[in-house]
Amino acid sequence: MTTASKDPQIVLHGARTNNSFRAAIALEEAGLQYSVRRVDMRNGEHKGAPFLAINPAGQVPVLAVGRDTGVPFILTQSNAIMFYASDRAEVPLVAVDGPGRARTLERLFYFLGDVIAPSHYGVFLRNRGEGPGAAALTQQAVRTFMAAERFLLDSPYIAGDEFTLADIAGITFALEVSQLVPWDQVPRLQTWVERVAARPGVQRGLDAFRREG
Ligand SMILES: N[C@@H](CCC(=O)N[C@@H](CS)C(=O)NCC(=O)O)C(=O)O
């Protein structure tokens, strides 16, 4: 992590949810100095007035960037937080231009839109007691995740030779559904999960909301 005093203070408000994990992993992998404010969702802290003042949607994660005084700059979307981190990294987590950028965006949005979004709607249906619909969406998300095996035919990471935001999006889903994936059918994804999960920045990001400060 960098500790230059000119760096703005960055606070990540979040909880042990995948949206929060992706934000934390991106900040870690970008090498940014930040502190964590754990939101007690079990006790409804995210719906209380102090938290609603920073995010009226009552959701985590939230990134607050500020110096010692003044109104902080607030981001309330995990994907925007990931790009904020990438933009400030010494080695960006999305190439700044060219085909590498387009390839990373293609695969980032593959995970966000085609895998993670249906999976979230599956959770929504399960919480409403709509079991069959929930199961169908989860299966669809897992099948689409498994089709990402093709991205690893000749590269170690999802979008090529470098670790990117696409890997961050993929790993949180992979770990969430690891019991549901027949890993012997997707050996490249299995090796990729081991490679990505072993990264210190990924481990620290996944651990971020166990610690505070
Ligand atoms: N689009 C937002 C979604 C954030 C979101 O859905 N957060 C969930 C936890 S993963 C949450 O705070 N849920 C509580 C609620 O909606 O009441 C993002 O990606 O940051």
Short mmCIF file of C-alpha atoms and ligand atoms in Angstrom, two decimals:
data_model
loop_
_atom_site.label_atom_id
_atom_site.label_comp_id
_atom_site.label_asym_id
_atom_site.label_seq_id
_atom_site.Cartn_x
_atom_site.Cartn_y
_atom_site.Cartn_z
CA MET A 1 0.00 0.00 0.00
CA THR A 2 1.13 3.56 -0.63
CA THR A 3 1.13 6.01 2.24
CA ALA A 4 1.97 9.35 0.63
CA SER A 5 0.58 12.13 2.85
CA LYS A 6 -0.89 13.95 -0.14
CA ASP A 7 -3.24 11.00 -0.71
CA PRO A 8 -6.84 11.79 0.10
CA GLN A 9 -8.39 9.84 2.95
CA ILE A 10 -10.35 6.96 1.54
CA VAL A 11 -12.94 5.16 3.64
CA LEU A 12 -14.74 2.08 2.38
CA HIS A 13 -18.06 1.44 4.12
CA GLY A 14 -19.16 -2.12 3.58
CA ALA A 15 -20.02 -5.54 4.89
CA ARG A 16 -19.30 -9.15 4.06
CA THR A 17 -21.10 -9.05 0.71
CA ASN A 18 -19.71 -9.66 -2.75
CA ASN A 19 -20.29 -6.08 -3.89
CA SER A 20 -18.23 -4.91 -0.92
CA PHE A 21 -15.57 -7.55 -1.53
CA ARG A 22 -15.08 -6.47 -5.14
CA ALA A 23 -14.59 -2.87 -4.04
CA ALA A 24 -12.12 -3.86 -1.30
CA ILE A 25 -10.13 -6.18 -3.58
CA ALA A 26 -9.83 -3.43 -6.19
CA LEU A 27 -8.53 -0.95 -3.60
CA GLU A 28 -6.05 -3.54 -2.35
CA GLU A 29 -4.88 -4.56 -5.82
CA ALA A 30 -4.51 -0.89 -6.74
CA GLY A 31 -2.21 -0.46 -3.75
CA LEU A 32 -4.29 2.36 -2.29
CA GLN A 33 -4.24 3.33 1.34
CA TYR A 34 -7.77 3.17 2.75
CA SER A 35 -9.63 2.42 5.91
CA VAL A 36 -12.66 0.24 6.42
CA ARG A 37 -15.89 1.10 8.17
CA ARG A 38 -17.87 -2.08 8.72
CA VAL A 39 -21.63 -1.57 8.38
CA ASP A 40 -23.70 -3.72 10.73
CA MET A 41 -26.35 -4.85 8.25
CA ARG A 42 -27.76 -7.49 10.60
CA ASN A 43 -28.87 -4.72 12.90
CA GLY A 44 -30.09 -2.52 10.08
CA GLU A 45 -27.34 0.07 10.31
CA HIS A 46 -27.56 0.57 6.53
CA LYS A 47 -31.18 1.78 6.94
CA GLY A 48 -30.42 4.21 9.75
CA ALA A 49 -30.22 7.97 9.30
CA PRO A 50 -26.41 8.31 9.56
CA PHE A 51 -25.80 5.76 6.82
CA LEU A 52 -28.68 7.01 4.64
CA ALA A 53 -27.03 10.42 4.77
CA ILE A 54 -24.11 9.00 2.80
CA ASN A 55 -26.12 6.61 0.63
CA PRO A 56 -29.89 7.25 0.43
CA ALA A 57 -30.27 3.84 -1.24
CA GLY A 58 -29.26 2.21 2.05
CA GLN A 59 -26.82 -0.15 0.36
CA VAL A 60 -23.17 -1.08 0.64
CA PRO A 61 -20.49 -0.54 -0.45
CA VAL A 62 -19.90 3.19 -0.24
CA LEU A 63 -16.58 4.88 -0.86
CA ALA A 64 -15.97 8.23 0.81
CA VAL A 65 -12.96 10.18 -0.34
CA GLY A 66 -11.99 13.35 1.45
CA ARG A 67 -9.24 15.35 2.92
CA ASP A 68 -9.35 16.53 6.51
CA THR A 69 -12.04 19.11 5.90
CA GLY A 70 -14.87 19.60 3.44
CA VAL A 71 -17.55 17.39 1.98
CA PRO A 72 -16.22 13.99 0.95
CA PHE A 73 -16.55 12.66 -2.56
CA ILE A 74 -18.96 9.73 -2.37
CA LEU A 75 -19.36 6.72 -4.66
CA THR A 76 -22.26 4.34 -4.08
CA GLN A 77 -21.74 1.76 -6.84
CA SER A 78 -19.25 -1.06 -6.41
CA ASN A 79 -18.33 -0.96 -10.10
CA ALA A 80 -17.59 2.75 -9.97
CA ILE A 81 -15.43 2.12 -6.90
CA MET A 82 -13.50 -0.53 -8.84
CA PHE A 83 -12.82 1.95 -11.65
CA TYR A 84 -11.87 4.65 -9.14
CA ALA A 85 -9.27 2.25 -7.75
CA SER A 86 -8.00 1.25 -11.18
CA ASP A 87 -7.65 4.88 -12.26
CA ARG A 88 -5.42 5.57 -9.26
CA ALA A 89 -3.29 2.44 -9.42
CA GLU A 90 0.31 2.56 -10.55
CA VAL A 91 -0.55 -0.38 -12.79
CA PRO A 92 -4.20 0.13 -13.78
CA LEU A 93 -6.59 -2.78 -13.36
CA VAL A 94 -8.11 -1.91 -16.76
CA ALA A 95 -5.79 -0.91 -19.61
CA VAL A 96 -6.22 2.79 -20.32
CA ASP A 97 -6.81 2.34 -24.04
CA GLY A 98 -6.56 -0.03 -26.96
CA PRO A 99 -7.86 -3.55 -27.54
CA GLY A 100 -6.71 -4.64 -24.09
CA ARG A 101 -9.17 -2.20 -22.54
CA ALA A 102 -12.03 -3.38 -24.75
CA ARG A 103 -11.21 -7.02 -23.98
CA THR A 104 -11.15 -6.36 -20.24
CA LEU A 105 -14.46 -4.49 -20.39
CA GLU A 106 -16.02 -7.27 -22.46
CA ARG A 107 -15.13 -9.84 -19.82
CA LEU A 108 -15.81 -7.64 -16.83
CA PHE A 109 -19.34 -7.03 -18.11
CA TYR A 110 -19.70 -10.71 -18.95
CA PHE A 111 -19.34 -11.49 -15.26
CA LEU A 112 -21.26 -8.46 -13.99
CA GLY A 113 -24.15 -8.65 -16.44
CA ASP A 114 -24.46 -12.27 -17.54
CA VAL A 115 -23.35 -14.08 -14.39
CA ILE A 116 -23.64 -11.93 -11.27
CA ALA A 117 -26.86 -10.05 -12.13
CA PRO A 118 -28.95 -13.23 -12.74
CA SER A 119 -27.47 -14.71 -9.60
CA HIS A 120 -28.59 -11.65 -7.60
CA TYR A 121 -32.11 -11.98 -8.98
CA GLY A 122 -31.97 -15.65 -7.95
CA VAL A 123 -31.26 -14.59 -4.37
CA PHE A 124 -34.12 -12.08 -4.61
CA LEU A 125 -36.54 -14.84 -5.69
CA ARG A 126 -35.25 -17.26 -3.03
CA ASN A 127 -35.90 -14.63 -0.37
CA ARG A 128 -39.49 -14.41 -1.66
CA GLY A 129 -39.92 -18.16 -1.36
CA GLU A 130 -39.90 -18.69 -5.12
CA GLY A 131 -37.62 -21.71 -5.06
CA PRO A 132 -37.87 -23.03 -8.65
CA GLY A 133 -37.30 -19.63 -10.23
CA ALA A 134 -34.40 -18.99 -7.88
CA ALA A 135 -32.82 -22.35 -8.71
CA ALA A 136 -33.19 -21.75 -12.47
CA LEU A 137 -31.45 -18.38 -12.24
CA THR A 138 -28.64 -19.79 -10.11
CA GLN A 139 -28.12 -22.65 -12.57
CA GLN A 140 -28.07 -20.24 -15.46
CA ALA A 141 -25.47 -18.08 -13.68
CA VAL A 142 -23.28 -21.09 -12.91
CA ARG A 143 -23.53 -22.39 -16.51
CA THR A 144 -22.52 -18.98 -17.85
CA PHE A 145 -19.66 -18.79 -15.36
CA MET A 146 -18.43 -22.19 -16.54
CA ALA A 147 -18.45 -20.98 -20.15
CA ALA A 148 -15.73 -18.51 -19.11
CA GLU A 149 -13.37 -21.49 -19.39
CA ARG A 150 -12.84 -20.31 -22.98
CA PHE A 151 -11.28 -17.05 -21.79
CA LEU A 152 -8.41 -19.03 -20.28
CA LEU A 153 -7.42 -21.09 -23.33
CA ASP A 154 -4.09 -19.35 -23.69
CA SER A 155 -3.78 -16.81 -20.91
CA PRO A 156 -3.48 -16.98 -17.11
CA TYR A 157 -6.05 -14.28 -16.41
CA ILE A 158 -9.56 -13.68 -17.69
CA ALA A 159 -8.62 -10.84 -20.06
CA GLY A 160 -5.05 -11.82 -20.92
CA ASP A 161 -1.66 -11.82 -19.28
CA GLU A 162 -2.50 -9.26 -16.62
CA PHE A 163 -4.77 -9.37 -13.59
CA THR A 164 -7.72 -6.99 -14.15
CA LEU A 165 -11.11 -5.98 -12.81
CA ALA A 166 -12.54 -8.90 -14.82
CA ASP A 167 -10.67 -11.28 -12.53
CA ILE A 168 -12.03 -9.48 -9.48
CA ALA A 169 -15.60 -9.82 -10.73
CA GLY A 170 -15.06 -13.48 -11.58
CA ILE A 171 -13.38 -14.54 -8.36
CA THR A 172 -16.08 -13.29 -6.00
CA PHE A 173 -18.70 -15.26 -7.91
CA ALA A 174 -16.46 -18.34 -8.18
CA LEU A 175 -15.94 -18.44 -4.43
CA GLU A 176 -19.63 -17.88 -3.74
CA VAL A 177 -20.77 -20.81 -5.89
CA SER A 178 -17.76 -23.07 -5.55
CA GLN A 179 -19.92 -25.91 -4.14
CA LEU A 180 -22.16 -25.80 -7.23
CA VAL A 181 -19.45 -25.95 -9.92
CA PRO A 182 -18.29 -29.34 -11.27
CA TRP A 183 -14.68 -28.16 -11.33
CA ASP A 184 -13.40 -31.23 -13.21
CA GLN A 185 -15.33 -29.95 -16.25
CA VAL A 186 -13.59 -26.56 -16.12
CA PRO A 187 -9.95 -27.27 -15.22
CA ARG A 188 -8.65 -23.92 -16.48
CA LEU A 189 -11.13 -22.04 -14.32
CA GLN A 190 -10.15 -24.23 -11.38
CA THR A 191 -6.46 -23.35 -11.81
CA TRP A 192 -7.38 -19.69 -12.31
CA VAL A 193 -9.38 -19.66 -9.04
CA GLU A 194 -6.36 -21.06 -7.19
CA ARG A 195 -4.07 -18.49 -8.82
CA VAL A 196 -6.34 -15.50 -8.12
CA ALA A 197 -7.41 -16.55 -4.63
CA ALA A 198 -3.74 -16.84 -3.65
CA ARG A 199 -3.01 -13.19 -4.45
CA PRO A 200 -2.29 -11.20 -1.28
CA GLY A 201 -4.45 -8.29 -2.49
CA VAL A 202 -7.41 -10.59 -3.10
CA GLN A 203 -6.98 -12.22 0.29
CA ARG A 204 -6.77 -8.86 2.06
CA GLY A 205 -9.85 -7.61 0.19
CA LEU A 206 -11.85 -10.70 1.15
CA ASP A 207 -10.75 -10.17 4.73
CA ALA A 208 -11.36 -6.42 4.81
CA PHE A 209 -14.66 -6.50 6.67
CA ARG A 210 -13.39 -8.78 9.39
CA ARG A 211 -11.10 -5.99 10.50
CA GLU A 212 -11.79 -2.32 10.86
CA GLY A 213 -9.73 0.86 10.70
N1 LIG B 1 -25.50 -1.68 -7.56
C1 LIG B 1 -25.01 -1.64 -6.20
C2 LIG B 1 -25.76 -2.70 -5.40
C3 LIG B 1 -25.37 -2.70 -3.96
C4 LIG B 1 -26.15 -3.76 -3.20
O1 LIG B 1 -27.09 -4.41 -3.71
N2 LIG B 1 -25.76 -3.93 -1.95
C5 LIG B 1 -26.42 -4.91 -1.11
C6 LIG B 1 -25.41 -5.81 -0.42
S1 LIG B 1 -24.49 -6.73 -1.63
C7 LIG B 1 -27.16 -4.17 -0.03
O2 LIG B 1 -26.63 -3.24 0.54
N3 LIG B 1 -28.38 -4.59 0.25
C8 LIG B 1 -29.19 -4.03 1.26
C9 LIG B 1 -30.46 -3.48 0.72
O3 LIG B 1 -30.64 -3.37 -0.50
O4 LIG B 1 -31.31 -3.17 1.53
C10 LIG B 1 -23.50 -1.88 -6.19
O5 LIG B 1 -23.02 -2.64 -7.06
O6 LIG B 1 -22.80 -1.33 -5.36
#
